[in-house]
Structures are given as C-alpha cells and as structure tokens.
Amino acid sequence: MKTTPAAVGTDRAPAAKEAFYQTKRFQQNIPLFVMLIPGVLYYLIFRYLPMGGLVIAFKNYNFHDGIWSSPWVGWKYFEILFQSHVTLQIIWNTLALSVLNLIFGFPAPIIIAIALNEVRKSWLKRWIQTIIYLPHFLSWVIVAGIILTLFSIDGGTINKLLGQWGMEPVPFLYRVNSWIAIFIGSGMWKEMGFGAIIYLAALSGIDPSLYESAGMDGAGKLRQIWHISLPGIRPTIILLLILGMGRLMEVGFDQVYNLQNPTVLQKAEVISTYVYKVGLQQAQFGLTTAMGLFESFVGLVLVLSANALARKFDQGLF
C-alpha cells in the first residue's frame, strides 16, 4: 500500500514537534550544563589525564628520558611486587583494614540516620546533628593529636585515669590489636555523622503515612524501622555499598600516616603510605605505579562484581 503525501506529513509532524521540545528543553538547561563544567574539567584534568602516567609501571622511568622515552621493562615491577614478602604483607594489611572499615564503618551512618530520624524534637535533632557532623571538618593531623592526648602512654588522659585507679599504663598505640581498634574507631567517629546526611535525605522521602498505618496496626518502632525505614533506603544503601566496594583497597593516607608508629608498622603499613615512602622518598616510581595500578584493577573488579550481584536484586548501577 502506497503512503499518501498527507500521511507522510502526519508522520513528520510528531517528530518535528519532539525535536522542537528537545531543543527548547536543552536551551532551558544551559545554566545547569554551565554549572557542570568545573566538575567535568576537574575529572578530566585530575582523574583521566593522569592515567597516561600509568605506563610508568611498564618502564624503567627516569627524569632525563621522560615518560615516553624511558626504556620498557614489561612486567618486571609486577613480578617484584608479587614475589616480595614485604609488598604482599602491605597488600594484605590494606585489604584487612579496609574490610574492617567496611564492616564497622559502613553500618554506622545508617544507624545514626535512623536514630536521628526518630528524634521528634527539632531543636534536639539539630544539636545532635551539629555535634556529630563537626569531626568531619577536622583534619587528620588534629584528630591524631586528640588520639595521642587520650591514649599516649606518657601523660595520656586514659592512662592517667588508670594510674589513679592503681592500674599500670597500657600502651594502646603500641599494641597491634588496640592500634587497629583505635584506627577503626577514629575513622567511624570522624565520618559517620557526615555520612548519615545521605541516609537522612533518603529517609525524608518515605511517606509518613506508612509509619502511621504501621502504628495503627500495632507495629512498634523496631518493626517500623525493619519493614519501612530500611526498605525505603535500600537503594541508597546498595548504591553506597557498591561505591564502597570500589574503595576497598584504599585506606586513607592521612589517617594511617598520622597514627602509625614503628612498633605497629608491620600491620599499619598500607599501599598509600608505601607509595609515598618508596615512590616519592626513594624515587622508585615504576614499582609504586605498578602497585597503584594493581590497586585500581582490584577496585574495578570489586565494583563490577558488587554491581552484578546488585543487579540480581534489580538494584544495579549499570
């Protein structure tokens, strides 16, 4: 059957109308696109452009020849990494501390957000939020100073109290187990309040009538949290968990470097501090670049794996 000119005109009309609306929508959103430019430039300049330097992991880099003219060494540095007991211990330390951070640190903002969501007095809620948000804005140098003031064996506040009670001073910062506990606890104390902001925003989107209906049906606070609050923020939890999995091999340099000491260095040395000490201070750029590339590759695999698992529950990112 032949298409008449009238029919062709009728078919083109909706397409032209849609193109007109898309152009108009784009023009209306130009200010928003302009606001995106600094963020896009940041990632291009400081995230994507430096990826070209990863080639150093496969070269015997020196300043005279530069990145592109330095001789190739193939997989030499990767072989050194995985044949050295020291680097394997560093990778294990990084993974162990990251897993502990995820186990104890990830649920903390969720618990804080749910607890704050149940506070009905607005002035009290604001005061609590302010108090628990403040540590996020302190640098790790200041936090490390606070920790030393509390846990130092010579003049530390806690050891002074123990001495007043007739107990011997405890070297908290010089025992591996207590150092790890302080490391995890200080990270939670500093970031859990600020991390709760995202969950509070997600909780604010839950329909209050759901809580009222559950209360009328006899559900207590715990049941309301389990059956309404947690399912309501589940997409946010899964999203942040996937992003957290991508950072599983990353342990903050500032925190570790300011808290570690030679006594616990066997368990406190991680990839970030190793890269600083060996790569920058000893100028072994190829070896530490290989370490960083391995760290990034593991993070990529973990993100893809976590996302694939989340997709089975219809919660994947991509």
mmCIF file with all atom_site columns, N, CA, C and O in Angstrom, residues 149-150 152-167 169:
data_model
loop_
_atom_site.group_PDB
_atom_site.id
_atom_site.type_symbol
_atom_site.label_atom_id
_atom_site.label_alt_id
_atom_site.label_comp_id
_atom_site.label_asym_id
_atom_site.label_entity_id
_atom_site.label_seq_id
_atom_site.pdbx_PDB_ins_code
_atom_site.Cartn_x
_atom_site.Cartn_y
_atom_site.Cartn_z
_atom_site.occupancy
_atom_site.B_iso_or_equiv
_atom_site.pdbx_formal_charge
_atom_site.auth_seq_id
_atom_site.auth_comp_id
_atom_site.auth_asym_id
_atom_site.auth_atom_id
_atom_site.pdbx_PDB_model_num
ATOM 1  N N  . THR A 1 149 ? 46.625 12.556 72.712 1.00 0.00 ? 149 THR A N  1
ATOM 2  C CA . THR A 1 149 ? 46.308 13.131 74.023 1.00 0.00 ? 149 THR A CA 1
ATOM 3  C C  . THR A 1 149 ? 45.527 12.142 74.886 1.00 0.00 ? 149 THR A C  1
ATOM 4  O O  . THR A 1 149 ? 45.719 12.080 76.109 1.00 0.00 ? 149 THR A O  1
ATOM 5  N N  . LEU A 1 150 ? 44.676 11.348 74.262 1.00 0.00 ? 150 LEU A N  1
ATOM 6  C CA . LEU A 1 150 ? 43.852 10.398 75.011 1.00 0.00 ? 150 LEU A CA 1
ATOM 7  C C  . LEU A 1 150 ? 44.595 9.107  75.341 1.00 0.00 ? 150 LEU A C  1
ATOM 8  O O  . LEU A 1 150 ? 44.508 8.603  76.470 1.00 0.00 ? 150 LEU A O  1
ATOM 9  N N  . SER A 1 152 ? 48.068 8.229  74.730 1.00 0.00 ? 152 SER A N  1
ATOM 10 C CA . SER A 1 152 ? 49.515 8.177  74.913 1.00 0.00 ? 152 SER A CA 1
ATOM 11 C C  . SER A 1 152 ? 49.875 7.496  76.227 1.00 0.00 ? 152 SER A C  1
ATOM 12 O O  . SER A 1 152 ? 49.187 7.669  77.242 1.00 0.00 ? 152 SER A O  1
ATOM 13 N N  . ILE A 1 153 ? 50.948 6.725  76.197 1.00 0.00 ? 153 ILE A N  1
ATOM 14 C CA . ILE A 1 153 ? 51.350 6.009  77.417 1.00 0.00 ? 153 ILE A CA 1
ATOM 15 C C  . ILE A 1 153 ? 51.984 6.964  78.426 1.00 0.00 ? 153 ILE A C  1
ATOM 16 O O  . ILE A 1 153 ? 51.977 6.703  79.630 1.00 0.00 ? 153 ILE A O  1
ATOM 17 N N  . ASP A 1 154 ? 52.533 8.065  77.930 1.00 0.00 ? 154 ASP A N  1
ATOM 18 C CA . ASP A 1 154 ? 53.142 9.069  78.807 1.00 0.00 ? 154 ASP A CA 1
ATOM 19 C C  . ASP A 1 154 ? 52.249 10.303 78.858 1.00 0.00 ? 154 ASP A C  1
ATOM 20 O O  . ASP A 1 154 ? 52.299 11.155 77.973 1.00 0.00 ? 154 ASP A O  1
ATOM 21 N N  . GLY A 1 155 ? 51.439 10.386 79.880 1.00 0.00 ? 155 GLY A N  1
ATOM 22 C CA . GLY A 1 155 ? 50.607 11.565 80.060 1.00 0.00 ? 155 GLY A CA 1
ATOM 23 C C  . GLY A 1 155 ? 49.272 11.530 79.357 1.00 0.00 ? 155 GLY A C  1
ATOM 24 O O  . GLY A 1 155 ? 48.560 12.538 79.347 1.00 0.00 ? 155 GLY A O  1
ATOM 25 N N  . GLY A 1 156 ? 48.916 10.396 78.751 1.00 0.00 ? 156 GLY A N  1
ATOM 26 C CA . GLY A 1 156 ? 47.623 10.285 78.112 1.00 0.00 ? 156 GLY A CA 1
ATOM 27 C C  . GLY A 1 156 ? 46.491 10.320 79.128 1.00 0.00 ? 156 GLY A C  1
ATOM 28 O O  . GLY A 1 156 ? 46.631 9.828  80.257 1.00 0.00 ? 156 GLY A O  1
ATOM 29 N N  . THR A 1 157 ? 45.368 10.898 78.761 1.00 0.00 ? 157 THR A N  1
ATOM 30 C CA . THR A 1 157 ? 44.254 11.056 79.696 1.00 0.00 ? 157 THR A CA 1
ATOM 31 C C  . THR A 1 157 ? 43.786 9.713  80.241 1.00 0.00 ? 157 THR A C  1
ATOM 32 O O  . THR A 1 157 ? 43.557 9.568  81.454 1.00 0.00 ? 157 THR A O  1
ATOM 33 N N  . ILE A 1 158 ? 43.631 8.733  79.378 1.00 0.00 ? 158 ILE A N  1
ATOM 34 C CA . ILE A 1 158 ? 43.132 7.420  79.828 1.00 0.00 ? 158 ILE A CA 1
ATOM 35 C C  . ILE A 1 158 ? 44.127 6.753  80.757 1.00 0.00 ? 158 ILE A C  1
ATOM 36 O O  . ILE A 1 158 ? 43.747 6.170  81.791 1.00 0.00 ? 158 ILE A O  1
ATOM 37 N N  . ASN A 1 159 ? 45.421 6.821  80.445 1.00 0.00 ? 159 ASN A N  1
ATOM 38 C CA . ASN A 1 159 ? 46.426 6.198  81.312 1.00 0.00 ? 159 ASN A CA 1
ATOM 39 C C  . ASN A 1 159 ? 46.565 6.949  82.636 1.00 0.00 ? 159 ASN A C  1
ATOM 40 O O  . ASN A 1 159 ? 46.898 6.347  83.662 1.00 0.00 ? 159 ASN A O  1
ATOM 41 N N  . LYS A 1 160 ? 46.276 8.238  82.630 1.00 0.00 ? 160 LYS A N  1
ATOM 42 C CA . LYS A 1 160 ? 46.261 8.966  83.904 1.00 0.00 ? 160 LYS A CA 1
ATOM 43 C C  . LYS A 1 160 ? 45.132 8.465  84.798 1.00 0.00 ? 160 LYS A C  1
ATOM 44 O O  . LYS A 1 160 ? 45.306 8.268  86.011 1.00 0.00 ? 160 LYS A O  1
ATOM 45 N N  . LEU A 1 161 ? 43.972 8.230  84.190 1.00 0.00 ? 161 LEU A N  1
ATOM 46 C CA . LEU A 1 161 ? 42.846 7.689  84.959 1.00 0.00 ? 161 LEU A CA 1
ATOM 47 C C  . LEU A 1 161 ? 43.159 6.293  85.474 1.00 0.00 ? 161 LEU A C  1
ATOM 48 O O  . LEU A 1 161 ? 42.847 5.951  86.618 1.00 0.00 ? 161 LEU A O  1
ATOM 49 N N  . LEU A 1 162 ? 43.789 5.482  84.619 1.00 0.00 ? 162 LEU A N  1
ATOM 50 C CA . LEU A 1 162 ? 44.160 4.135  85.060 1.00 0.00 ? 162 LEU A CA 1
ATOM 51 C C  . LEU A 1 162 ? 45.153 4.193  86.219 1.00 0.00 ? 162 LEU A C  1
ATOM 52 O O  . LEU A 1 162 ? 45.085 3.390  87.161 1.00 0.00 ? 162 LEU A O  1
ATOM 53 N N  . GLY A 1 163 ? 46.088 5.175  86.174 1.00 0.00 ? 163 GLY A N  1
ATOM 54 C CA . GLY A 1 163 ? 47.055 5.321  87.256 1.00 0.00 ? 163 GLY A CA 1
ATOM 55 C C  . GLY A 1 163 ? 46.393 5.735  88.556 1.00 0.00 ? 163 GLY A C  1
ATOM 56 O O  . GLY A 1 163 ? 46.777 5.274  89.639 1.00 0.00 ? 163 GLY A O  1
ATOM 57 N N  . GLN A 1 164 ? 45.357 6.580  88.471 1.00 0.00 ? 164 GLN A N  1
ATOM 58 C CA . GLN A 1 164 ? 44.634 6.988  89.670 1.00 0.00 ? 164 GLN A CA 1
ATOM 59 C C  . GLN A 1 164 ? 43.878 5.815  90.284 1.00 0.00 ? 164 GLN A C  1
ATOM 60 O O  . GLN A 1 164 ? 43.619 5.810  91.492 1.00 0.00 ? 164 GLN A O  1
ATOM 61 N N  . TRP A 1 165 ? 43.525 4.839  89.472 1.00 0.00 ? 165 TRP A N  1
ATOM 62 C CA . TRP A 1 165 ? 42.828 3.652  89.969 1.00 0.00 ? 165 TRP A CA 1
ATOM 63 C C  . TRP A 1 165 ? 43.786 2.525  90.351 1.00 0.00 ? 165 TRP A C  1
ATOM 64 O O  . TRP A 1 165 ? 43.368 1.408  90.613 1.00 0.00 ? 165 TRP A O  1
ATOM 65 N N  . GLY A 1 166 ? 45.087 2.845  90.342 1.00 0.00 ? 166 GLY A N  1
ATOM 66 C CA . GLY A 1 166 ? 46.082 1.863  90.751 1.00 0.00 ? 166 GLY A CA 1
ATOM 67 C C  . GLY A 1 166 ? 46.440 0.851  89.676 1.00 0.00 ? 166 GLY A C  1
ATOM 68 O O  . GLY A 1 166 ? 46.995 -0.210 89.995 1.00 0.00 ? 166 GLY A O  1
ATOM 69 N N  . MET A 1 167 ? 46.168 1.152  88.436 1.00 0.00 ? 167 MET A N  1
ATOM 70 C CA . MET A 1 167 ? 46.458 0.224  87.341 1.00 0.00 ? 167 MET A CA 1
ATOM 71 C C  . MET A 1 167 ? 47.688 0.688  86.567 1.00 0.00 ? 167 MET A C  1
ATOM 72 O O  . MET A 1 167 ? 48.034 1.873  86.565 1.00 0.00 ? 167 MET A O  1
ATOM 73 N N  . PRO A 1 169 ? 49.970 1.629  83.291 1.00 0.00 ? 169 PRO A N  1
ATOM 74 C CA . PRO A 1 169 ? 49.679 2.246  81.989 1.00 0.00 ? 169 PRO A CA 1
ATOM 75 C C  . PRO A 1 169 ? 49.623 1.198  80.873 1.00 0.00 ? 169 PRO A C  1
ATOM 76 O O  . PRO A 1 169 ? 50.360 0.208  80.897 1.00 0.00 ? 169 PRO A O  1
#
